[in-house]
Amino acid sequence: MKKTIFSSCVLILLLVFSCKKKETTTEEPPATNSTTGTTTTTGGGAYSDMQTTYIVTDLLGTISRDSAIYANFYSSPVTSSSLSLVNAGAVTLNSISIPTLGLKYGIIFNSPVNLLSSLNWSVTGSGTITAFSHSFTPSYPKYSGGNLLPDTCSKLAGITLTISGVTNNIGNVVIVQLFGGSANSVKYILTSNGTISFTSQELASFPTNTNLSIQLGFANFTYATYSGIKHGFSNNLQYIKYAYLKP
């Protein structure tokens, strides 16, 4: 589960980030391009989300770290009500070829890969997505509050999570997802640190006396325009804590 869902989580973050009324500013320098293009740190109107992600998992106190690369290309901007994936040709990041599953691009590494230095995306293009390459130095959100997430939760009492220890989260958006059995629930907060609650009614379909996956998602976005098409780039952190859900 942990290695397949974050691409959709970032799409949620991108939609929320794009729809925020107040434009945000970034603490990092603007991206620099390897081919002619214009860059911005404001959202809205992007036809792609190209992601690098660090995944930290806490399973009963044992911490594991993975890395992932995703890329999705769309027929219309992500703010559009009609959104479908399109082919963009061959996609590479730092000379790593990104495989496809259908029209989704993605690759998982079962150990951390150095995605902290310069990132060099290259897209050969197809159809409405013209060829381009883009290079920039990434800036990732940081999270040190995993110890505040519960080890045990009560379905009847509901779940209140304290989100703290978040820094360099430029968009100030945090996605919080719960997974248990085939059930899931997702919410978000528009501040990097705060509290979020799931009521017993919202947890009604979650099985008890089993593990509950608490997943936090953070993403920093930049954008670049090539041949009139705006593309989104995100540097992400996903933190996963496994707790036990009691009745």
PDB file of C-alpha atoms in Angstrom:
ATOM      1  CA  MET A   1       0.000   0.000   0.000  1.00  0.00           C
ATOM      2  CA  LYS A   2       2.608   2.514   1.051  1.00  0.00           C
ATOM      3  CA  LYS A   3       4.376   2.314  -2.299  1.00  0.00           C
ATOM      4  CA  THR A   4       1.412   2.920  -4.583  1.00  0.00           C
ATOM      5  CA  ILE A   5      -0.850   5.631  -3.203  1.00  0.00           C
ATOM      6  CA  PHE A   6       1.256   8.755  -2.869  1.00  0.00           C
ATOM      7  CA  SER A   7       0.927   9.805  -6.523  1.00  0.00           C
ATOM      8  CA  SER A   8      -2.814  10.365  -5.988  1.00  0.00           C
ATOM      9  CA  CYS A   9      -2.090  12.047  -2.662  1.00  0.00           C
ATOM     10  CA  VAL A  10       0.094  14.623  -4.416  1.00  0.00           C
ATOM     11  CA  LEU A  11      -2.662  15.236  -6.980  1.00  0.00           C
ATOM     12  CA  ILE A  12      -4.960  16.111  -4.054  1.00  0.00           C
ATOM     13  CA  LEU A  13      -2.290  18.430  -2.676  1.00  0.00           C
ATOM     14  CA  LEU A  14      -1.809  20.012  -6.098  1.00  0.00           C
ATOM     15  CA  LEU A  15      -5.551  20.625  -6.479  1.00  0.00           C
ATOM     16  CA  VAL A  16      -5.779  22.154  -3.001  1.00  0.00           C
ATOM     17  CA  PHE A  17      -2.615  24.201  -3.505  1.00  0.00           C
ATOM     18  CA  SER A  18      -3.848  25.473  -6.882  1.00  0.00           C
ATOM     19  CA  CYS A  19      -7.215  26.539  -5.467  1.00  0.00           C
ATOM     20  CA  LYS A  20      -5.904  28.462  -2.459  1.00  0.00           C
ATOM     21  CA  LYS A  21      -6.961  32.067  -2.908  1.00  0.00           C
ATOM     22  CA  LYS A  22      -3.829  33.620  -1.462  1.00  0.00           C
ATOM     23  CA  GLU A  23      -0.736  33.107  -3.562  1.00  0.00           C
ATOM     24  CA  THR A  24       2.148  31.666  -1.565  1.00  0.00           C
ATOM     25  CA  THR A  25       5.791  32.600  -1.789  1.00  0.00           C
ATOM     26  CA  THR A  26       8.700  30.221  -1.627  1.00  0.00           C
ATOM     27  CA  GLU A  27      11.768  30.165   0.587  1.00  0.00           C
ATOM     28  CA  GLU A  28      13.767  28.367  -2.097  1.00  0.00           C
ATOM     29  CA  PRO A  29      15.298  29.965  -5.211  1.00  0.00           C
ATOM     30  CA  PRO A  30      13.302  29.695  -8.435  1.00  0.00           C
ATOM     31  CA  ALA A  31      14.051  26.652 -10.540  1.00  0.00           C
ATOM     32  CA  THR A  32      16.588  26.983 -13.329  1.00  0.00           C
ATOM     33  CA  ASN A  33      15.908  25.474 -16.737  1.00  0.00           C
ATOM     34  CA  SER A  34      18.094  23.388 -18.978  1.00  0.00           C
ATOM     35  CA  THR A  35      16.119  24.577 -21.993  1.00  0.00           C
ATOM     36  CA  THR A  36      14.300  27.825 -22.635  1.00  0.00           C
ATOM     37  CA  GLY A  37      11.243  28.171 -20.425  1.00  0.00           C
ATOM     38  CA  THR A  38       9.704  30.345 -17.732  1.00  0.00           C
ATOM     39  CA  THR A  39       9.385  29.369 -14.059  1.00  0.00           C
ATOM     40  CA  THR A  40       7.038  30.292 -11.226  1.00  0.00           C
ATOM     41  CA  THR A  41       6.152  29.109  -7.731  1.00  0.00           C
ATOM     42  CA  THR A  42       2.417  29.833  -8.040  1.00  0.00           C
ATOM     43  CA  GLY A  43      -0.067  27.082  -8.817  1.00  0.00           C
ATOM     44  CA  GLY A  44      -2.914  26.535 -11.243  1.00  0.00           C
ATOM     45  CA  GLY A  45      -3.076  25.511 -14.877  1.00  0.00           C
ATOM     46  CA  ALA A  46      -0.398  22.793 -14.884  1.00  0.00           C
ATOM     47  CA  TYR A  47      -0.754  19.875 -17.310  1.00  0.00           C
ATOM     48  CA  SER A  48       1.539  17.566 -15.339  1.00  0.00           C
ATOM     49  CA  ASP A  49       2.809  16.676 -11.890  1.00  0.00           C
ATOM     50  CA  MET A  50       6.333  15.275 -11.816  1.00  0.00           C
ATOM     51  CA  GLN A  51       7.209  14.022  -8.365  1.00  0.00           C
ATOM     52  CA  THR A  52      10.141  12.886  -6.250  1.00  0.00           C
ATOM     53  CA  THR A  53       9.140  11.410  -2.899  1.00  0.00           C
ATOM     54  CA  TYR A  54      10.837  10.253   0.274  1.00  0.00           C
ATOM     55  CA  ILE A  55       8.706   7.714   2.191  1.00  0.00           C
ATOM     56  CA  VAL A  56       9.311   7.165   5.921  1.00  0.00           C
ATOM     57  CA  THR A  57       7.443   4.288   7.587  1.00  0.00           C
ATOM     58  CA  ASP A  58       7.117   3.607  11.318  1.00  0.00           C
ATOM     59  CA  LEU A  59       6.000   0.018  11.875  1.00  0.00           C
ATOM     60  CA  LEU A  60       5.930  -0.789  15.606  1.00  0.00           C
ATOM     61  CA  GLY A  61       8.928   1.459  16.192  1.00  0.00           C
ATOM     62  CA  THR A  62      10.958   0.101  13.271  1.00  0.00           C
ATOM     63  CA  ILE A  63      11.720   2.887  10.797  1.00  0.00           C
ATOM     64  CA  SER A  64      12.208   2.181   7.084  1.00  0.00           C
ATOM     65  CA  ARG A  65      12.908   4.637   4.279  1.00  0.00           C
ATOM     66  CA  ASP A  66      12.041   4.330   0.598  1.00  0.00           C
ATOM     67  CA  SER A  67      12.220   6.622  -2.427  1.00  0.00           C
ATOM     68  CA  ALA A  68       9.847   7.015  -5.348  1.00  0.00           C
ATOM     69  CA  ILE A  69       9.561   8.871  -8.634  1.00  0.00           C
ATOM     70  CA  TYR A  70       6.196   9.518 -10.279  1.00  0.00           C
ATOM     71  CA  ALA A  71       5.038  11.510 -13.282  1.00  0.00           C
ATOM     72  CA  ASN A  72       1.532  12.103 -14.595  1.00  0.00           C
ATOM     73  CA  PHE A  73       0.538  14.087 -17.680  1.00  0.00           C
ATOM     74  CA  TYR A  74      -3.012  15.312 -18.280  1.00  0.00           C
ATOM     75  CA  SER A  75      -5.267  16.259 -21.168  1.00  0.00           C
ATOM     76  CA  SER A  76      -6.237  19.487 -19.390  1.00  0.00           C
ATOM     77  CA  PRO A  77      -5.001  21.522 -16.398  1.00  0.00           C
ATOM     78  CA  VAL A  78      -5.364  19.817 -13.021  1.00  0.00           C
ATOM     79  CA  THR A  79      -7.888  22.469 -12.000  1.00  0.00           C
ATOM     80  CA  SER A  80     -10.227  21.245 -14.761  1.00  0.00           C
ATOM     81  CA  SER A  81     -13.308  19.179 -13.915  1.00  0.00           C
ATOM     82  CA  SER A  82     -12.484  16.726 -16.732  1.00  0.00           C
ATOM     83  CA  LEU A  83      -9.068  15.190 -16.206  1.00  0.00           C
ATOM     84  CA  SER A  84      -7.561  12.250 -18.059  1.00  0.00           C
ATOM     85  CA  LEU A  85      -4.031  10.903 -18.356  1.00  0.00           C
ATOM     86  CA  VAL A  86      -2.121  11.197 -21.640  1.00  0.00           C
ATOM     87  CA  ASN A  87       1.102   9.750 -23.022  1.00  0.00           C
ATOM     88  CA  ALA A  88       4.190  11.991 -22.861  1.00  0.00           C
ATOM     89  CA  GLY A  89       6.699   9.715 -24.574  1.00  0.00           C
ATOM     90  CA  ALA A  90       9.832   8.581 -22.759  1.00  0.00           C
ATOM     91  CA  VAL A  91      10.474  10.198 -19.359  1.00  0.00           C
ATOM     92  CA  THR A  92      13.771  10.168 -17.479  1.00  0.00           C
ATOM     93  CA  LEU A  93      15.027  11.715 -14.263  1.00  0.00           C
ATOM     94  CA  ASN A  94      18.797  12.040 -13.825  1.00  0.00           C
ATOM     95  CA  SER A  95      19.149   9.499 -16.658  1.00  0.00           C
ATOM     96  CA  ILE A  96      16.870   7.002 -14.835  1.00  0.00           C
ATOM     97  CA  SER A  97      14.235   5.755 -17.253  1.00  0.00           C
ATOM     98  CA  ILE A  98      10.786   5.904 -15.622  1.00  0.00           C
ATOM     99  CA  PRO A  99       8.671   2.848 -16.546  1.00  0.00           C
ATOM    100  CA  THR A 100       4.965   3.098 -17.263  1.00  0.00           C
ATOM    101  CA  LEU A 101       1.910   1.223 -16.058  1.00  0.00           C
ATOM    102  CA  GLY A 102      -0.755   2.199 -18.526  1.00  0.00           C
ATOM    103  CA  LEU A 103      -0.382   5.970 -18.759  1.00  0.00           C
ATOM    104  CA  LYS A 104       1.143   6.370 -15.292  1.00  0.00           C
ATOM    105  CA  TYR A 105       4.898   6.786 -14.914  1.00  0.00           C
ATOM    106  CA  GLY A 106       6.526   5.557 -11.722  1.00  0.00           C
ATOM    107  CA  ILE A 107       9.338   3.680 -10.058  1.00  0.00           C
ATOM    108  CA  ILE A 108       9.913   2.645  -6.422  1.00  0.00           C
ATOM    109  CA  PHE A 109      13.269   2.135  -4.717  1.00  0.00           C
ATOM    110  CA  ASN A 110      13.373   0.015  -1.554  1.00  0.00           C
ATOM    111  CA  SER A 111      16.103   2.206  -0.107  1.00  0.00           C
ATOM    112  CA  PRO A 112      16.749   5.944  -0.219  1.00  0.00           C
ATOM    113  CA  VAL A 113      18.027   7.247  -3.544  1.00  0.00           C
ATOM    114  CA  ASN A 114      19.823  10.588  -3.716  1.00  0.00           C
ATOM    115  CA  LEU A 115      17.094  12.938  -4.923  1.00  0.00           C
ATOM    116  CA  LEU A 116      18.424  15.898  -2.940  1.00  0.00           C
ATOM    117  CA  SER A 117      20.886  17.337  -5.436  1.00  0.00           C
ATOM    118  CA  SER A 118      20.067  18.683  -8.895  1.00  0.00           C
ATOM    119  CA  LEU A 119      17.073  17.030 -10.554  1.00  0.00           C
ATOM    120  CA  ASN A 120      17.153  16.770 -14.334  1.00  0.00           C
ATOM    121  CA  TRP A 121      13.838  15.815 -15.931  1.00  0.00           C
ATOM    122  CA  SER A 122      13.678  14.967 -19.634  1.00  0.00           C
ATOM    123  CA  VAL A 123      10.494  14.258 -21.617  1.00  0.00           C
ATOM    124  CA  THR A 124      10.557  13.241 -25.290  1.00  0.00           C
ATOM    125  CA  GLY A 125       6.941  14.319 -25.763  1.00  0.00           C
ATOM    126  CA  SER A 126       3.880  12.905 -27.478  1.00  0.00           C
ATOM    127  CA  GLY A 127       0.720  14.532 -28.791  1.00  0.00           C
ATOM    128  CA  THR A 128      -0.140  17.674 -26.837  1.00  0.00           C
ATOM    129  CA  ILE A 129       2.893  17.234 -24.544  1.00  0.00           C
ATOM    130  CA  THR A 130       5.867  18.655 -26.443  1.00  0.00           C
ATOM    131  CA  ALA A 131       9.444  17.621 -25.676  1.00  0.00           C
ATOM    132  CA  PHE A 132      11.244  19.523 -22.919  1.00  0.00           C
ATOM    133  CA  SER A 133      13.910  19.170 -20.246  1.00  0.00           C
ATOM    134  CA  HIS A 134      14.003  20.917 -16.892  1.00  0.00           C
ATOM    135  CA  SER A 135      16.656  21.099 -14.160  1.00  0.00           C
ATOM    136  CA  PHE A 136      16.407  22.501 -10.637  1.00  0.00           C
ATOM    137  CA  THR A 137      17.605  21.993  -7.077  1.00  0.00           C
ATOM    138  CA  PRO A 138      14.795  20.470  -4.966  1.00  0.00           C
ATOM    139  CA  SER A 139      13.612  21.587  -1.532  1.00  0.00           C
ATOM    140  CA  TYR A 140      11.708  19.051   0.595  1.00  0.00           C
ATOM    141  CA  PRO A 141       9.339  19.499   3.543  1.00  0.00           C
ATOM    142  CA  LYS A 142      10.637  18.265   6.891  1.00  0.00           C
ATOM    143  CA  TYR A 143       8.711  16.463   9.644  1.00  0.00           C
ATOM    144  CA  SER A 144       9.895  15.595  13.153  1.00  0.00           C
ATOM    145  CA  GLY A 145       6.572  14.978  14.911  1.00  0.00           C
ATOM    146  CA  GLY A 146       6.073  11.276  14.321  1.00  0.00           C
ATOM    147  CA  ASN A 147       6.316  10.625  18.066  1.00  0.00           C
ATOM    148  CA  LEU A 148       3.051  12.578  18.522  1.00  0.00           C
ATOM    149  CA  LEU A 149       1.049  10.109  16.421  1.00  0.00           C
ATOM    150  CA  PRO A 150      -0.771   7.467  18.494  1.00  0.00           C
ATOM    151  CA  ASP A 151       0.222   3.825  18.830  1.00  0.00           C
ATOM    152  CA  THR A 152      -3.373   2.848  19.664  1.00  0.00           C
ATOM    153  CA  CYS A 153      -6.689   4.431  18.607  1.00  0.00           C
ATOM    154  CA  SER A 154     -10.330   3.891  19.585  1.00  0.00           C
ATOM    155  CA  LYS A 155     -12.985   3.675  16.887  1.00  0.00           C
ATOM    156  CA  LEU A 156     -15.753   4.601  19.335  1.00  0.00           C
ATOM    157  CA  ALA A 157     -13.901   7.636  20.692  1.00  0.00           C
ATOM    158  CA  GLY A 158     -12.797   8.832  17.265  1.00  0.00           C
ATOM    159  CA  ILE A 159      -9.276   9.877  16.371  1.00  0.00           C
ATOM    160  CA  THR A 160      -7.682  13.293  16.892  1.00  0.00           C
ATOM    161  CA  LEU A 161      -4.195  13.723  15.470  1.00  0.00           C
ATOM    162  CA  THR A 162      -1.736  16.425  16.447  1.00  0.00           C
ATOM    163  CA  ILE A 163       0.373  17.529  13.484  1.00  0.00           C
ATOM    164  CA  SER A 164       3.511  19.284  14.700  1.00  0.00           C
ATOM    165  CA  GLY A 165       7.185  19.495  13.829  1.00  0.00           C
ATOM    166  CA  VAL A 166       6.529  20.427  10.184  1.00  0.00           C
ATOM    167  CA  THR A 167       8.995  22.851   8.589  1.00  0.00           C
ATOM    168  CA  ASN A 168       9.845  24.013   5.067  1.00  0.00           C
ATOM    169  CA  ASN A 169       6.327  23.058   3.951  1.00  0.00           C
ATOM    170  CA  ILE A 170       5.984  25.932   1.517  1.00  0.00           C
ATOM    171  CA  GLY A 171       2.339  25.424   0.555  1.00  0.00           C
ATOM    172  CA  ASN A 172       1.234  24.974   4.202  1.00  0.00           C
ATOM    173  CA  VAL A 173      -0.999  22.055   3.197  1.00  0.00           C
ATOM    174  CA  VAL A 174      -0.953  18.640   4.893  1.00  0.00           C
ATOM    175  CA  ILE A 175      -2.927  15.674   3.587  1.00  0.00           C
ATOM    176  CA  VAL A 176      -3.954  13.160   6.269  1.00  0.00           C
ATOM    177  CA  GLN A 177      -5.161   9.725   5.159  1.00  0.00           C
ATOM    178  CA  LEU A 178      -6.341   6.746   7.197  1.00  0.00           C
ATOM    179  CA  PHE A 179      -6.321   3.215   5.776  1.00  0.00           C
ATOM    180  CA  GLY A 180      -7.763   0.128   7.437  1.00  0.00           C
ATOM    181  CA  GLY A 181      -8.791  -3.024   5.566  1.00  0.00           C
ATOM    182  CA  SER A 182     -10.604  -1.772   2.447  1.00  0.00           C
ATOM    183  CA  ALA A 183     -11.687   1.454   4.186  1.00  0.00           C
ATOM    184  CA  ASN A 184     -10.007   4.824   3.863  1.00  0.00           C
ATOM    185  CA  SER A 185     -10.660   8.432   4.769  1.00  0.00           C
ATOM    186  CA  VAL A 186      -8.797  11.565   3.708  1.00  0.00           C
ATOM    187  CA  LYS A 187      -8.737  15.116   5.064  1.00  0.00           C
ATOM    188  CA  TYR A 188      -6.380  18.048   4.838  1.00  0.00           C
ATOM    189  CA  ILE A 189      -5.356  21.074   6.865  1.00  0.00           C
ATOM    190  CA  LEU A 190      -4.277  24.407   5.411  1.00  0.00           C
ATOM    191  CA  THR A 191      -1.617  25.023   8.039  1.00  0.00           C
ATOM    192  CA  SER A 192       1.542  22.982   8.413  1.00  0.00           C
ATOM    193  CA  ASN A 193       0.908  22.377  12.128  1.00  0.00           C
ATOM    194  CA  GLY A 194      -2.433  21.817  13.833  1.00  0.00           C
ATOM    195  CA  THR A 195      -4.969  19.135  14.758  1.00  0.00           C
ATOM    196  CA  ILE A 196      -7.345  17.068  12.677  1.00  0.00           C
ATOM    197  CA  SER A 197     -10.127  14.742  13.820  1.00  0.00           C
ATOM    198  CA  PHE A 198     -11.979  11.719  12.449  1.00  0.00           C
ATOM    199  CA  THR A 199     -15.287  10.976  14.175  1.00  0.00           C
ATOM    200  CA  SER A 200     -16.601   7.529  15.071  1.00  0.00           C
ATOM    201  CA  GLN A 201     -19.134   7.940  12.253  1.00  0.00           C
ATOM    202  CA  GLU A 202     -16.320   8.599   9.775  1.00  0.00           C
ATOM    203  CA  LEU A 203     -14.578   5.459  11.036  1.00  0.00           C
ATOM    204  CA  ALA A 204     -17.698   3.280  10.797  1.00  0.00           C
ATOM    205  CA  SER A 205     -16.384   1.120   7.927  1.00  0.00           C
ATOM    206  CA  PHE A 206     -12.930   0.605   9.466  1.00  0.00           C
ATOM    207  CA  PRO A 207     -12.255  -2.875  10.920  1.00  0.00           C
ATOM    208  CA  THR A 208     -11.181  -3.038  14.569  1.00  0.00           C
ATOM    209  CA  ASN A 209      -8.565  -5.098  16.385  1.00  0.00           C
ATOM    210  CA  THR A 210      -6.191  -4.662  13.479  1.00  0.00           C
ATOM    211  CA  ASN A 211      -3.597  -2.250  12.151  1.00  0.00           C
ATOM    212  CA  LEU A 212      -4.555   1.251  11.069  1.00  0.00           C
ATOM    213  CA  SER A 213      -2.289   3.122   8.666  1.00  0.00           C
ATOM    214  CA  ILE A 214      -1.945   6.859   9.370  1.00  0.00           C
ATOM    215  CA  GLN A 215      -0.380   8.621   6.402  1.00  0.00           C
ATOM    216  CA  LEU A 216       0.748  12.246   6.242  1.00  0.00           C
ATOM    217  CA  GLY A 217       1.628  13.895   2.944  1.00  0.00           C
ATOM    218  CA  PHE A 218       3.620  17.102   2.385  1.00  0.00           C
ATOM    219  CA  ALA A 219       4.683  18.577  -0.966  1.00  0.00           C
ATOM    220  CA  ASN A 220       6.603  21.605  -2.239  1.00  0.00           C
ATOM    221  CA  PHE A 221       5.712  22.717  -5.784  1.00  0.00           C
ATOM    222  CA  THR A 222       7.404  24.684  -8.526  1.00  0.00           C
ATOM    223  CA  TYR A 223       6.225  25.190 -12.106  1.00  0.00           C
ATOM    224  CA  ALA A 224       7.763  25.754 -15.527  1.00  0.00           C
ATOM    225  CA  THR A 225       6.218  26.581 -18.897  1.00  0.00           C
ATOM    226  CA  TYR A 226       7.512  25.106 -22.163  1.00  0.00           C
ATOM    227  CA  SER A 227       5.930  25.687 -25.581  1.00  0.00           C
ATOM    228  CA  GLY A 228       2.970  27.311 -23.822  1.00  0.00           C
ATOM    229  CA  ILE A 229       2.318  24.253 -21.599  1.00  0.00           C
ATOM    230  CA  LYS A 230       2.717  24.639 -17.834  1.00  0.00           C
ATOM    231  CA  HIS A 231       4.268  21.719 -15.936  1.00  0.00           C
ATOM    232  CA  GLY A 232       4.306  21.051 -12.204  1.00  0.00           C
ATOM    233  CA  PHE A 233       7.222  19.649 -10.203  1.00  0.00           C
ATOM    234  CA  SER A 234       6.883  18.518  -6.597  1.00  0.00           C
ATOM    235  CA  ASN A 235       9.329  17.399  -3.931  1.00  0.00           C
ATOM    236  CA  ASN A 236       7.449  15.329  -1.407  1.00  0.00           C
ATOM    237  CA  LEU A 237       7.612  13.680   1.977  1.00  0.00           C
ATOM    238  CA  GLN A 238       5.245  10.878   2.982  1.00  0.00           C
ATOM    239  CA  TYR A 239       5.202   9.753   6.612  1.00  0.00           C
ATOM    240  CA  ILE A 240       3.384   6.506   7.499  1.00  0.00           C
ATOM    241  CA  LYS A 241       2.621   5.387  11.051  1.00  0.00           C
ATOM    242  CA  TYR A 242       0.974   2.042  11.803  1.00  0.00           C
ATOM    243  CA  ALA A 243      -1.291   2.131  14.855  1.00  0.00           C
ATOM    244  CA  TYR A 244      -3.733  -0.380  16.364  1.00  0.00           C
ATOM    245  CA  LEU A 245      -7.458   0.375  16.067  1.00  0.00           C
ATOM    246  CA  LYS A 246      -9.523  -0.810  19.030  1.00  0.00           C
ATOM    247  CA  PRO A 247     -13.365  -0.960  19.088  1.00  0.00           C
TER     248      PRO A 247
END
